[in-house]
Amino acid sequence: MPKDSIQPAVGPDTTALRLPRKRMSKWHLYSRRFRRNRPAVAGLVIFAVLVLFALIAPLIARFDHTELDFLSLGEPPNGDHWFGTTSAGNDTFAQVSIGLQRSLMIALAVSVGTTAISAVVGTAAAYFGGMFERFTLLLIHFLMVVPTFLLLAMFSNDSGGDWRTISLIMILIGWFFPARVIWTMALSLREREYVHAARYMGVPGMKIVLRHMLPNIGSLLVINFTLGVVAAVMIETGLSFLGFGVKIPDVSLGSLIGSGANTITSAPWLFYFPAAALTLLTVSMALIADGLRDALDPTSAAGGRA
Amino acid sequence: MTNPLLSVRDLRVSFASETGTVDAVRGISFDLEAGRTLGIVGESGSGKSVTSLAIMGLLDENVRISGSIIFDGQELLGKSDKQLSAIRGNGLVMIFQDPLSSLTPVFSIGAQLIEALTVHRALSKREAWARAVQLLETVGIPDPEQRMKSFPHEFSGGMRQRVVIAIAMANKPKLIIADEPTTALDVTIQAQILDLISKAQAETGAAVIMITHDMGVVAKTADDVLVMYAGKPVEKAPVHELFHRTRMPYSIGLLGAIPRVDKAEKQPLVPIKGNPPLLINLPNACPFASRCPIAIEACHTSEPDLVDVGNGSVGEHQAACIRSHEITDGGLIDGRPVFPLPPIPESALAAIPREDRPTTLEVRNLLRRSLS
Amino acid sequence: MIVVATNLTYFLAWGFLDPRNNYVGRRPPLSEAQIVQLLQPRNLSDTVPLFERWWNWLSGIVFRWDWGVSPVGQSVNEQVAYRMWVSAELVLGATIITTILGIALGVYTASRQYKLADRIGQATSIITMNINIVVAALGIVLLAISFNKMVGTTVFFVTGSASPNVTGFFPIIIDALQHLILPTVALVIIGYAGTHFLQRSLLLDNINADYVRTARAKGLTKAQAIRKHALRTSLIPVATQVAFTIPTVFMGAILTESIFGWNGMGRYFLETISKNDIHGTVAIAAFGAVLTAIGALLADIAVVVLDPRVRVS
């Protein structure tokens, strides 16, 4: 079929009619698709509220999270202690807000780290191929065989409970799985014309990886990042719950739930509040990831729905 | 005229999309008698496949369909999936475009063929097997007994299309809809498949709807032709009438866009410029006007209806063009072709003999070996 | 790969765990020589060069299938052999239920895409999938306790895998179920959604495939075509995924086991790390690696069984 775009002299140009009335910018389209996804918007709102809570609550809390109120030990929620107190007299409200802050910081740091490393390593392996690719894949496969939770537990148990060390360890052990996913995606990019074109024009390899290949898997990276946050929260909580992660005096949602679990029948509020914060955090992030996927991926199932 | 086997009246199909409601089919009517072949021709997106899927009842549930489809005395529109499934594969069958993907990859050929038989009638295992082998033999699969146990990926495209045809023939259908049955195949296989469809038609006495964008296929198989453009029929005529007394510029363009080997001098192919319109919020104008070389002011103010042209009986030759009465046989208007022949670009190099031209690329003894 | 991974874990474990710590805080304090005396026969003393320790350990496994002892002298072989089945009881049941539930829901919701049932199913799954296993398990414990209180008798046990002093065939089975039900429900709640989403999206990809249309054109109803043709094709990747998640589920059972007080591999994992049991830790790593290998093998078998395209080549 001839695909000539030259219009005949007669008659008005109908190409204008065939396009949507005004051309939406990419971002406009993405945000419109995202806003149409109500659960995703709800997720975003919940997440924003949680972030605000983590930032503001420590400022308005009447007690410091390490402070012990010896006059109220193990009290259920009341006017003074909005979320109750622990048996040692810690204010649960302050603890939950700080714990949420800590969990959020770890999760964001870990997800930024793993996404960045996995993106660069995955695409570079796909682009350069050869020894570099083989070595990377070998490392990835090795890390896939070893139970990583065991390594995590072993390393972070040794770290003394500092959240920065824990984040670093989680990044070092967590990058390989997304890297493999990205590698598979990038393999198909390697054979694209614009990558060939750039290579034949003499663009250096690393620049092709960073400037030509990475932007083209941008949407995958954004989704990976949001899902990475969920995964990081889950793993951090697991570690801290078992006592391998964040340690006293520092608190995270995991360690709070861990100590709440011991008194689950006598003082269930110690479990309820951090558990609620944790569940809201992971669910909201998952909803956002879902919305992003639909918004960024035109081939997704929801893409064709008006 | 006897009662037609299939009678379609004012069929309209529309569905929602991101940018608005798409009117994929905008009113199509035709009758088809047993044993005859109707060719439906058009570019991709002209609504021909949607029409066939609408007849089969295989469109998505969120698609809006209106009009009437009467097959063998029954109204098909409004029937439930369950009611339709008794008709589909039995009296009404379809052959799809891509034989590579139209067979389930995880089931053997035999199982899929037997399924087509047993879903409509109670057969013993042995009867079904024997009938399936016989069908494979009819469509020209060598070693049918062995091939029953093969899986689709072990077959070539042409062989798979034969299996698809065997499935279609399984229950002696009254109407076979073939949706671009040869498009995905090699040229050499195409003719064989078309012959096979004719054979199936002869054997079962079925009517055929041949959907294609290939005028050559139409010429070979069809009795009547329906040319579709932008979801509407724009010309309808018996095949000879259409080829010799074309009355609609779009049909003329379609015929002009086929290479002719029967003409001695080197004649350029005549392209139809531009692309078909998107079927969203179409204005009240001839949808072809912007691509039509003979469009006039009036073409942009209202959409022409399908009206009788020529001198045959009522409804025999119809076209939707307000200038169709001006067009004469051979695609001429006022003695000149509707589609002006583009000049053959004369290359500056044509004057220089080949051996005197400079070498652009020289290849000598090029070999390629893979290392592993 | 398993061998290399296991050996590497051995060295890593020596880098992070110190068996000495188990004796440092003892009262009366043990002298340096006493500690060495205790550890040396167990091949855990750092007075022996690392390479020699490694060789002793490795040759023990290779020649006698002896995975060593813990710092207090427990045999790793015995521990693993016993705990493995405790975990398996939990994990196998949970995996089977998770898979069946996930596939069933996937088929149900995919055939009703964008209808109310689909939306509710999707919303529930996205929430349950993202509930932390800790929260889910503890929530179930709370519910079970209040249920027990309401009924006035212990229907569900919230700790342990079996009660002592139960005899007779049926009492043992009933007792086991009473213990099994809560941790299994916890694992299923967080696990089924993954299969549900995968099955749903795969099925949706396949529902519009040409061969499903062919099947409908043959005369199958939409539901029949989906159940027979689309489901069978889309089961292949689902089976692969389920096989690959077996090791993950085992590790996910770490938290469940510690909450419900099951003496399985998960509990063992915690104990070995907190008690600086190097041999135990390495054995768990090896166990995990073997599970991964088994998972990969099962995935391959599943593909071969389900996909004729692979069967031939």
mmCIF file of C-alpha atoms in Angstrom, chain A residues 12 20 24 42 60 77 87 106 120 135 164 176 195 213 218 227 231 239 287 289:
data_model
loop_
_atom_site.group_PDB
_atom_site.id
_atom_site.type_symbol
_atom_site.label_atom_id
_atom_site.label_comp_id
_atom_site.label_asym_id
_atom_site.label_seq_id
_atom_site.Cartn_x
_atom_site.Cartn_y
_atom_site.Cartn_z
ATOM 1 C CA PRO A 12 -8.424 20.102 2.559
ATOM 2 C CA PRO A 20 -6.254 13.762 18.199
ATOM 3 C CA MET A 24 -0.569 15.872 24.111
ATOM 4 C CA ALA A 42 -5.323 6.624 46.219
ATOM 5 C CA ILE A 60 4.689 17.327 67.120
ATOM 6 C CA PRO A 77 -3.614 4.693 73.615
ATOM 7 C CA SER A 87 6.191 -1.786 78.907
ATOM 8 C CA ILE A 106 16.266 2.469 54.011
ATOM 9 C CA VAL A 120 23.957 0.290 34.396
ATOM 10 C CA PHE A 135 31.323 -12.556 33.915
ATOM 11 C CA ARG A 164 23.255 2.946 56.640
ATOM 12 C CA PHE A 176 21.457 -8.770 40.685
ATOM 13 C CA VAL A 195 22.093 1.847 18.748
ATOM 14 C CA MET A 213 19.928 2.605 25.872
ATOM 15 C CA GLY A 218 13.190 4.406 31.483
ATOM 16 C CA LEU A 227 8.539 -2.235 43.220
ATOM 17 C CA ALA A 231 10.685 -5.306 48.274
ATOM 18 C CA LEU A 239 15.500 -8.673 59.033
ATOM 19 C CA LEU A 287 -0.739 0.613 43.827
ATOM 20 C CA ALA A 289 3.689 0.887 40.743
#
